[in-house]
Tab-separated table of C-alpha atoms in Angstrom:
chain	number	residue	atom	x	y	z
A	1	UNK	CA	0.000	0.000	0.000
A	2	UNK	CA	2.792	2.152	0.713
A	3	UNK	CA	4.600	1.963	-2.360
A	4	UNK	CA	1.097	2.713	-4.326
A	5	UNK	CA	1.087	5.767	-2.496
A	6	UNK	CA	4.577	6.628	-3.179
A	7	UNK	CA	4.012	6.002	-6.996
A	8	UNK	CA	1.349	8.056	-7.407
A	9	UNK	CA	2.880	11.245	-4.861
A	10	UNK	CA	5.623	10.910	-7.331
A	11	UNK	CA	3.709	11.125	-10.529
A	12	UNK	CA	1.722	13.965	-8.610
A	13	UNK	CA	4.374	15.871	-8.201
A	14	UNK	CA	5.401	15.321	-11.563
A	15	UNK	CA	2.493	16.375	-13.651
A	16	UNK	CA	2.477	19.490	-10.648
A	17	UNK	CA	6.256	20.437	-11.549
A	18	UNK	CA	4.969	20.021	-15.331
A	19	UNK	CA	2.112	22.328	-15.314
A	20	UNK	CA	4.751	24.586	-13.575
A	21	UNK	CA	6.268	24.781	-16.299
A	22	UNK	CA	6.235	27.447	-19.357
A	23	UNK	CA	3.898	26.063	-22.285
A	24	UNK	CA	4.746	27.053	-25.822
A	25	UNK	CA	1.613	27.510	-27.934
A	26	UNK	CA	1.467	28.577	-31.165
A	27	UNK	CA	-1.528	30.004	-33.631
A	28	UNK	CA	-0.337	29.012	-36.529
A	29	UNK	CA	2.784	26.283	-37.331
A	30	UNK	CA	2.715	27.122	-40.998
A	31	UNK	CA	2.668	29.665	-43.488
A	32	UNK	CA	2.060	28.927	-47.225
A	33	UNK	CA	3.317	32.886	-49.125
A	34	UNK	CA	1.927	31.268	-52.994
A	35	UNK	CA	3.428	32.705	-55.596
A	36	UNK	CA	6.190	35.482	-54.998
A	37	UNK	CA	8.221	36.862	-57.824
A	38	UNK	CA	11.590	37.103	-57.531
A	39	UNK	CA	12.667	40.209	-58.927
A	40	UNK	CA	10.287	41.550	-55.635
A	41	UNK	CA	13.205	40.475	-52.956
A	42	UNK	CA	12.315	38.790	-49.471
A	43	UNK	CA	9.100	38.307	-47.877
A	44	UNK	CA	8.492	38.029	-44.305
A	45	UNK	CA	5.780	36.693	-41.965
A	46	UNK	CA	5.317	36.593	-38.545
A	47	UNK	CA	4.795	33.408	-36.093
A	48	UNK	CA	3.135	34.558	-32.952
A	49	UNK	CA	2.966	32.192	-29.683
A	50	UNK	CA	1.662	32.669	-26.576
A	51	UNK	CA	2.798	31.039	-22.809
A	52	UNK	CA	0.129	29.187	-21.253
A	53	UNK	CA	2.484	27.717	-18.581
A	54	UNK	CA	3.222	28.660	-14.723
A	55	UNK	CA	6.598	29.867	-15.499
A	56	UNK	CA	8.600	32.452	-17.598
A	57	UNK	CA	9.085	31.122	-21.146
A	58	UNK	CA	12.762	31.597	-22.817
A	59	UNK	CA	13.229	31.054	-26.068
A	60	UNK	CA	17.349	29.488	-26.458
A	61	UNK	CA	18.009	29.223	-29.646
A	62	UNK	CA	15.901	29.829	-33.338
A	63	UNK	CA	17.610	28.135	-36.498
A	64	UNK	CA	16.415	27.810	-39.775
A	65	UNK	CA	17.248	24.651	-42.242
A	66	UNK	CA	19.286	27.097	-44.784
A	67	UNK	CA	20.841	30.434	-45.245
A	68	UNK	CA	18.048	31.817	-47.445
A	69	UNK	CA	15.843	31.805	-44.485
A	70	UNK	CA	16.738	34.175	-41.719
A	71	UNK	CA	14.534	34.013	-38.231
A	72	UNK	CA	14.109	36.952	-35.247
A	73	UNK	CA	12.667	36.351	-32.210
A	74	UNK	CA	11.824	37.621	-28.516
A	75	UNK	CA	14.470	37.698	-26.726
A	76	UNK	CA	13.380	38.457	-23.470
A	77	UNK	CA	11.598	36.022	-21.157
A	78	UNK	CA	7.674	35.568	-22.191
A	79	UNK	CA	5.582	35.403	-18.901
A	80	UNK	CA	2.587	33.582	-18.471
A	81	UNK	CA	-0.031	34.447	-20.694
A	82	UNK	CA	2.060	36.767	-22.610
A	83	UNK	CA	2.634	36.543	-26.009
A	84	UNK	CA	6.019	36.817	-28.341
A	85	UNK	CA	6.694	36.838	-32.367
A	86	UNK	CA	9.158	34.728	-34.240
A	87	UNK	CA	9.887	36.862	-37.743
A	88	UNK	CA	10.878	34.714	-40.360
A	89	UNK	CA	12.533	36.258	-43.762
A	90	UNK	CA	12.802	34.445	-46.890
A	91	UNK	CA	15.007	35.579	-50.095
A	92	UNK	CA	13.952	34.062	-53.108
A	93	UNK	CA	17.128	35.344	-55.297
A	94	UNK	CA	18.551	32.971	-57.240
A	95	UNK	CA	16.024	30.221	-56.451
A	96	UNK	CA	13.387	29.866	-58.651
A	97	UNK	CA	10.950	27.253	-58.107
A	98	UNK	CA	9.016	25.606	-55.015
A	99	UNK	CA	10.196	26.272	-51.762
A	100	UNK	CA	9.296	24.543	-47.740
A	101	UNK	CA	11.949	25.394	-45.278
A	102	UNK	CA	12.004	24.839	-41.414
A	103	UNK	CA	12.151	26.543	-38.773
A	104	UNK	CA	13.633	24.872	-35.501
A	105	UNK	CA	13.189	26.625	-31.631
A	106	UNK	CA	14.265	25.416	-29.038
A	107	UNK	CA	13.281	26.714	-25.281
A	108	UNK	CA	12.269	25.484	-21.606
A	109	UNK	CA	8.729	25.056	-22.652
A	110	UNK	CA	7.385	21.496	-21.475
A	111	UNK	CA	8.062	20.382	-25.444
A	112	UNK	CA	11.666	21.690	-25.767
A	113	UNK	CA	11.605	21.463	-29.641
A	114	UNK	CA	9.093	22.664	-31.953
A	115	UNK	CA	8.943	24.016	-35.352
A	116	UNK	CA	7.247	26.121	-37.888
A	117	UNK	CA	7.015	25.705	-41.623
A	118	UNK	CA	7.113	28.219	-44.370
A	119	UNK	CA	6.068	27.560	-47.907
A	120	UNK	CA	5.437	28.537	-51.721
A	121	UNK	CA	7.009	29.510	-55.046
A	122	UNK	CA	8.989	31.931	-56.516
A	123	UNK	CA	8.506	32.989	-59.937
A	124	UNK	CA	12.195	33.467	-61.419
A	125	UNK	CA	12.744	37.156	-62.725
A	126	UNK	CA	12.407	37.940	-66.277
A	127	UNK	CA	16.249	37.579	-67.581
A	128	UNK	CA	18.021	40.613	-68.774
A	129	UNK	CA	18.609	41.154	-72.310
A	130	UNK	CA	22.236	41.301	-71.736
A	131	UNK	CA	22.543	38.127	-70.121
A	132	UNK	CA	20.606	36.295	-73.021
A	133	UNK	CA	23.259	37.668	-75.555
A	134	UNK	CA	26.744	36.982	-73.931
A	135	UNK	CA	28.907	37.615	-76.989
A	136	UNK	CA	30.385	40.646	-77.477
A	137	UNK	CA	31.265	41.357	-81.177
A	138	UNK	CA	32.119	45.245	-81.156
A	139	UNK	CA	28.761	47.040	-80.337
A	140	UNK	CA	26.853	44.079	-81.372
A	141	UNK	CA	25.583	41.195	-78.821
A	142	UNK	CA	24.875	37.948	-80.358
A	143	UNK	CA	23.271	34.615	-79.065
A	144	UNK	CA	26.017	32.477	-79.997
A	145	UNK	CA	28.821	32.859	-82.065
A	146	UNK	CA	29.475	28.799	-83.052
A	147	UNK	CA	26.996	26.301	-84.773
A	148	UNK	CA	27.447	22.841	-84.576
A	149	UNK	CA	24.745	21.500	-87.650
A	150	UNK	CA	25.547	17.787	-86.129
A	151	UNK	CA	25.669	14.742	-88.160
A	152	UNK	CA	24.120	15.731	-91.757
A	153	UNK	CA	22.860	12.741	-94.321
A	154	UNK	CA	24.815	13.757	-97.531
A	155	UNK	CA	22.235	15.912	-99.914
A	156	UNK	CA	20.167	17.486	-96.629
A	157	UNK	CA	19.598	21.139	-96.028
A	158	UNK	CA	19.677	21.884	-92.531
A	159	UNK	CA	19.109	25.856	-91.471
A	160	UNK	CA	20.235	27.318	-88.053
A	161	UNK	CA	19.892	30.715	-86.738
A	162	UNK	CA	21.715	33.409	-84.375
A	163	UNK	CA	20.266	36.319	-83.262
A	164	UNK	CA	21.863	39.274	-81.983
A	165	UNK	CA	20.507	42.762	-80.982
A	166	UNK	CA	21.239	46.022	-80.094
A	167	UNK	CA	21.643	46.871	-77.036
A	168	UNK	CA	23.197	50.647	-77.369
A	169	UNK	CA	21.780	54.190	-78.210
A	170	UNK	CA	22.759	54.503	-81.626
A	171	UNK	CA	21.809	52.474	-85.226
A	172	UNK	CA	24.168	49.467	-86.082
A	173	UNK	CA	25.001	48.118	-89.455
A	174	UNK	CA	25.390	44.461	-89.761
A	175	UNK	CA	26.815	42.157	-92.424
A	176	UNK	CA	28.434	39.167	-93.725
A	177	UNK	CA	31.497	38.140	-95.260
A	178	UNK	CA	31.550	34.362	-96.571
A	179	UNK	CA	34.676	33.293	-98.374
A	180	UNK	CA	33.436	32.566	-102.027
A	181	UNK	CA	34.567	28.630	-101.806
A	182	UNK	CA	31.916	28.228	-98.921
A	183	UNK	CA	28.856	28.309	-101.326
A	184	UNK	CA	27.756	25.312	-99.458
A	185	UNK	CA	26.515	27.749	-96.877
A	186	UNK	CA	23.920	30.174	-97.511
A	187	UNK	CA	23.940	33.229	-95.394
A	188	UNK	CA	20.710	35.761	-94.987
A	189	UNK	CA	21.020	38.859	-92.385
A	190	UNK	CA	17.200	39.383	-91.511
A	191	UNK	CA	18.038	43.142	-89.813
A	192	UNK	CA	20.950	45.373	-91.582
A	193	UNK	CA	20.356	48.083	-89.762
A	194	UNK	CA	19.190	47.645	-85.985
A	195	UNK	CA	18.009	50.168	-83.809
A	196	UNK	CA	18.573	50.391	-80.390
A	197	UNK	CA	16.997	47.212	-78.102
A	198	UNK	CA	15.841	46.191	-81.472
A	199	UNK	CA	16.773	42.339	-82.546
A	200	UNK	CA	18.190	40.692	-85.891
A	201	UNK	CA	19.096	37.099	-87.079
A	202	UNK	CA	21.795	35.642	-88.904
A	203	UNK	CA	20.173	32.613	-90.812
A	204	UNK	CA	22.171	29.874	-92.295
A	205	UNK	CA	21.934	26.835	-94.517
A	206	UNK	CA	24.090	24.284	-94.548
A	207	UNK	CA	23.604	22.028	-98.382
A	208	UNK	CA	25.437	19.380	-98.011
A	209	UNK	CA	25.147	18.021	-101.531
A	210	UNK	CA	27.226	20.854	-102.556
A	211	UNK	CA	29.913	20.538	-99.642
A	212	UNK	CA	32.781	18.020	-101.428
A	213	UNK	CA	33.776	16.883	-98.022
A	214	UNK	CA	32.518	13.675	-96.088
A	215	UNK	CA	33.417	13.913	-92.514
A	216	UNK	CA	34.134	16.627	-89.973
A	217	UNK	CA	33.525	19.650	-91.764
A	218	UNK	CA	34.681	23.049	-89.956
A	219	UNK	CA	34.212	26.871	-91.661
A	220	UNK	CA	33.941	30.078	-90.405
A	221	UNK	CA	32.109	33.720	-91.330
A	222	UNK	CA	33.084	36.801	-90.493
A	223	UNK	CA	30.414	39.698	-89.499
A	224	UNK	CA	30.904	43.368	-90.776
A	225	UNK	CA	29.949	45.830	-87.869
A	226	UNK	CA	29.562	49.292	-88.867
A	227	UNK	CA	31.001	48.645	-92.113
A	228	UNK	CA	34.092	47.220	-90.409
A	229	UNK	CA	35.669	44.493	-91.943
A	230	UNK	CA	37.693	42.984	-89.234
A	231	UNK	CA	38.518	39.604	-89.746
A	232	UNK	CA	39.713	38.572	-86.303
A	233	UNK	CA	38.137	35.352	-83.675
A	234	UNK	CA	36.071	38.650	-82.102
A	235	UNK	CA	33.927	38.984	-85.460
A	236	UNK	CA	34.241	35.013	-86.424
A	237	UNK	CA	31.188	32.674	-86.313
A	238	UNK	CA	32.731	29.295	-86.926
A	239	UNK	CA	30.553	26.407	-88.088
A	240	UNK	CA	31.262	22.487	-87.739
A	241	UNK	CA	28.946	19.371	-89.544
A	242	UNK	CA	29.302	15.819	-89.984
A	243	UNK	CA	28.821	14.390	-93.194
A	244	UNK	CA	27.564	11.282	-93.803
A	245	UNK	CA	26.705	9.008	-97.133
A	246	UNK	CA	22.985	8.074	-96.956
A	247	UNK	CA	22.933	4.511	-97.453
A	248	UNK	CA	19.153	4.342	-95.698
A	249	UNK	CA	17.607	3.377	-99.330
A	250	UNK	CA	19.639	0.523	-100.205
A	251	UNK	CA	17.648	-2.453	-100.704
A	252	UNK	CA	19.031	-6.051	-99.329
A	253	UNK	CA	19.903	-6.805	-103.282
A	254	UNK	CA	21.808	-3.552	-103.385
A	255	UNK	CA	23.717	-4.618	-100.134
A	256	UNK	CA	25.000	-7.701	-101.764
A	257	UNK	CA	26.404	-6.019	-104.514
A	258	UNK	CA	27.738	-3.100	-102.492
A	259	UNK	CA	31.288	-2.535	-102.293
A	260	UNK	CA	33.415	-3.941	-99.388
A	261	UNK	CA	36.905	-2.023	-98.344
A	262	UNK	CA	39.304	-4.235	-97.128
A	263	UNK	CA	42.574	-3.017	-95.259
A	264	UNK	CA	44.565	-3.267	-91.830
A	265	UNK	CA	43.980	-1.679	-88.829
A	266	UNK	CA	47.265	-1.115	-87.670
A	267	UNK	CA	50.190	0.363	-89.470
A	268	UNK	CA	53.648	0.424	-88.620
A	269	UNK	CA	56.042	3.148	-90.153
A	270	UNK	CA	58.975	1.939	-87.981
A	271	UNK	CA	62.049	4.062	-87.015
A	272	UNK	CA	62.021	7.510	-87.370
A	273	UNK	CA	64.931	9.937	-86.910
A	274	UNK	CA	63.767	13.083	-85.010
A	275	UNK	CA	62.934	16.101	-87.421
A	276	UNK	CA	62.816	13.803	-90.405
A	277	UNK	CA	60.205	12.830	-92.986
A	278	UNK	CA	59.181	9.425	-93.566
A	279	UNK	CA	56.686	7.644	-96.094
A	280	UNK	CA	54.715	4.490	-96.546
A	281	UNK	CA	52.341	3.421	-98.921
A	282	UNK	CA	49.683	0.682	-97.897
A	283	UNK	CA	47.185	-1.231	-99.545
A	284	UNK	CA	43.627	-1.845	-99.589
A	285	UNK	CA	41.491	-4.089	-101.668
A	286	UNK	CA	37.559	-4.025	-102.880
A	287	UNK	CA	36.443	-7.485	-102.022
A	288	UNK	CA	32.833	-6.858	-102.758
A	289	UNK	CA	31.407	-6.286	-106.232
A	290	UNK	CA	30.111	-2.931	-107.598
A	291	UNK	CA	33.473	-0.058	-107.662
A	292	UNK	CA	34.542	1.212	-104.077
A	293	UNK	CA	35.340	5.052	-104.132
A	294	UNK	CA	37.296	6.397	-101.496
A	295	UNK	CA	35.462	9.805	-99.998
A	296	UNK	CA	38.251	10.928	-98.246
A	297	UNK	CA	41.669	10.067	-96.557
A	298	UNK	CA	42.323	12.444	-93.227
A	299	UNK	CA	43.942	12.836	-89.801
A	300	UNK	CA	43.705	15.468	-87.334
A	301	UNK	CA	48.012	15.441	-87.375
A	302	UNK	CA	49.449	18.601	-88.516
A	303	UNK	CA	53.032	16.529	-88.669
A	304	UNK	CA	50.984	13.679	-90.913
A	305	UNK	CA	49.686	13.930	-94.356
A	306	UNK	CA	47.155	11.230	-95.794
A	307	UNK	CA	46.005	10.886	-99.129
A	308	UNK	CA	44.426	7.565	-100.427
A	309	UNK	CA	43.367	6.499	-104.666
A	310	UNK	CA	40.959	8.718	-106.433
A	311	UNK	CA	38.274	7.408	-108.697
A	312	UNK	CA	36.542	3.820	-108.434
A	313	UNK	CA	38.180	0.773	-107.278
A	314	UNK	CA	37.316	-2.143	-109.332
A	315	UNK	CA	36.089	-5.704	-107.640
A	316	UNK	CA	39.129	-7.411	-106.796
A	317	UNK	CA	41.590	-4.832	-107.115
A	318	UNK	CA	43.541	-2.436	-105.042
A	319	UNK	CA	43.920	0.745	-104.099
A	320	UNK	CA	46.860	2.638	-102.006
A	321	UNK	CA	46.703	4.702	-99.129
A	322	UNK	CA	49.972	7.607	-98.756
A	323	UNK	CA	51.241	8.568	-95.083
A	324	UNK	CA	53.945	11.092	-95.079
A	325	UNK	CA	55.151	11.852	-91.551
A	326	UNK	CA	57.300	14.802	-90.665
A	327	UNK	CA	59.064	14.249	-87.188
A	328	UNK	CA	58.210	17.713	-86.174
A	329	UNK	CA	55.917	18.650	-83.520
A	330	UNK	CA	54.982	22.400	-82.486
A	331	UNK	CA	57.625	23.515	-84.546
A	332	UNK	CA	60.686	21.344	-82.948
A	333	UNK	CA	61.772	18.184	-83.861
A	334	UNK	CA	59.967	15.526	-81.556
A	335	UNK	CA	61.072	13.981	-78.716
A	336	UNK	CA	62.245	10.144	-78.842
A	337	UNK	CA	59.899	7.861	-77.839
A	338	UNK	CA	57.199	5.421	-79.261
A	339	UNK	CA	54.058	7.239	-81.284
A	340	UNK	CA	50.752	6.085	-82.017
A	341	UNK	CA	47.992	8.488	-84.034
A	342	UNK	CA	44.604	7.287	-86.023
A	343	UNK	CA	43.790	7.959	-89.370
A	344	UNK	CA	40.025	8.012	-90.615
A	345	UNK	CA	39.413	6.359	-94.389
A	346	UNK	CA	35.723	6.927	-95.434
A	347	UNK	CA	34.522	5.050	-98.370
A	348	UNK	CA	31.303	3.907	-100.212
A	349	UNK	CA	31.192	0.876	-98.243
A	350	UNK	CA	27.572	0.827	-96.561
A	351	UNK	CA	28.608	-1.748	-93.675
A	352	UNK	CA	32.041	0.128	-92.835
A	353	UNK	CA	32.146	3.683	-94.261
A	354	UNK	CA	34.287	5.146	-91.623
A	355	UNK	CA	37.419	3.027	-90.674
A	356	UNK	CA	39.923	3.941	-88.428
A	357	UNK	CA	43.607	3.185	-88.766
A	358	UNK	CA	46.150	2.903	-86.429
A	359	UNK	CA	49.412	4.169	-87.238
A	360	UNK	CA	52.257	3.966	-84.903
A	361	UNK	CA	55.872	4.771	-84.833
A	362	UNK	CA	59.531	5.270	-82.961
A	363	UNK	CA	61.224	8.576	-83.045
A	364	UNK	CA	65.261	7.594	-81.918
């Protein structure tokens, strides 16, 4: 009997020490601010509580789950039903999107821990004109100044566009220069003369048929500001494509009849003295039965030339490929040591018309 008295004097005294206490209530745990717009800056809102407790309430500590939120709070001890604020501050810059953060306090309240929630979404700001044309070519702001066209079937058209604007107090004069042997690539300047904040394009075609190359193709134009003809990387727009044969309508019969380039993958030129030149011819052979042409014969090397047999390749016979090596690099002789490079053959071939060759050496 005694100890069922003692057990329940304790837990008297207990809930008594508890309702002591300082209680931490609050009338709202969350705020929700919708839809704020960045370009607007922080918002704020305000959490008030109240003390229901016995005792003075003291808030120790107020942290919030990032940087971009920023809490204030009363300092000074809350007495019994007495109310305080907790300020919360949010800064949208720089993060657009949804947004819930938390909000953590901590004081001698009979629940030591408890939070508020803040909510919503920022609307990013409207980006400045300057930003959305970061190159800089004299007074005139462009988009872009390189296109990459991508891989391009051989006979496609494929247009791409820059636009640029102006984005000072004055009239601009824009034009192209094209080198005449790029007639491959047809130029158009929508806007020759652009006012201030007004906007122009640059619109290109890219016909492959007419392009001789197969392969990586790389060009460049040059803009004419202000009737400047300044032919320097500031005013270049360089262009790149990918050239492939279109073998997409050959018929099964036309497959079995289609040329087949045979040749090795891995050529050896052998010893080469430092600063010297060295050649080797090597073979391939058409093992299929309509004419192999070889498209092109090319390395990325400036200290290697290629060059492989023009015209058609009959069944059964063979062809040469020429690799001249100069043991120079960046203008010195190399140093010794073993060499290995790749060079790209692109034929007619339908089920291999891109091989690449190996082609190693030793420079004593």
């Amino acid at each position: 009997m005694k100890k069922i008295l003692s057990v329940m004097t304790l837990a008297l005294c207990a809930v008594t020490m508890m309702a002591q206490q300082p209680v931490i209530t609050f009338k709202t745990t969350e705020h929700d601010f919708g839809k704020i717009n960045e370009a607007d800056g922080r918002v704020t809102t305000v959490f008030e509580f109240k003390n229901e407790g016995m005792e003075p309430l003291v808030l120790s500590n107020v942290r919030a789950s990032c940087g971009c939120t920023t809490p204030k709070w009363t300092r000074e001890p809350i007495e019994p039903g007495q109310t305080g604020q907790i300020t919360v501050t949010y800064n949208p810059n720089g993060r657009p999107g949804r947004f819930q953060k938390t909000v953590t306090i901590t004081s001698n309240a009979t629940e030591a821990t408890t939070r508020v929630y803040i909510k919503g979404e920022v609307i990013p700001k409207p980006a400045k004109p300057v930003n959305q044309y970061p190159v800089q070519m004299g007074e005139l702001s462009l988009k872009a100044q390189s296109v990459n066209f991508g891989t391009v079937k051989k006979g496609q058209k494929i247009n791409h566009e820059i636009e640029y604007a102006n984005h000072t107090d004055h009239d601009i004069t824009v034009e192209l220069a094209t080198r005449s042997e790029d007639n491959f690539l047809i130029s158009q300047v929508t806007l020759g003369t652009v006012k201030p904040n007004e906007t122009g394009k640059f619109v290109f075609v890219f016909d492959s048929e007419i392009c001789k190359l197969y392969g990586p193709v790389e060009f460049a134009v040059y803009v004419d500001v202000n009737g400047k003809s300044i032919h320097t990387d500031e005013y270049k727009l360089s262009f790149k494509a990918e050239v492939d044969e279109d073998f997409s309508n050959l018929s099964v019969a036309d497959r079995q009849q289609a040329p087949i380039m045979e040749m090795e993958d891995v050529i050896d030129l052998g010893n080469v003295a430092a600063g010297k030149k060295v050649k080797k011819a090597v073979y391939l052979q058409n093992v299929g039965v309509n004419g192999l042409i070889i498209r092109r014969a090319y390395n990325a090397n400036e200290f290697m030339k290629v060059e492989a047999t023009k015209g058609i390749i009959k069944s059964g016979k063979k062809g040469e490929v020429k690799i001249e090596l100069t043991a120079i690099m960046d203008g010195a002789p190399m140093p010794a040591g073993a060499y290995s490079r790749e060079i790209m053959i692109i034929s007619n071939d339908p089920n291999q018309p891109k091989k690449s060759i190996k082609v190693n050496w030793n420079v004593q």
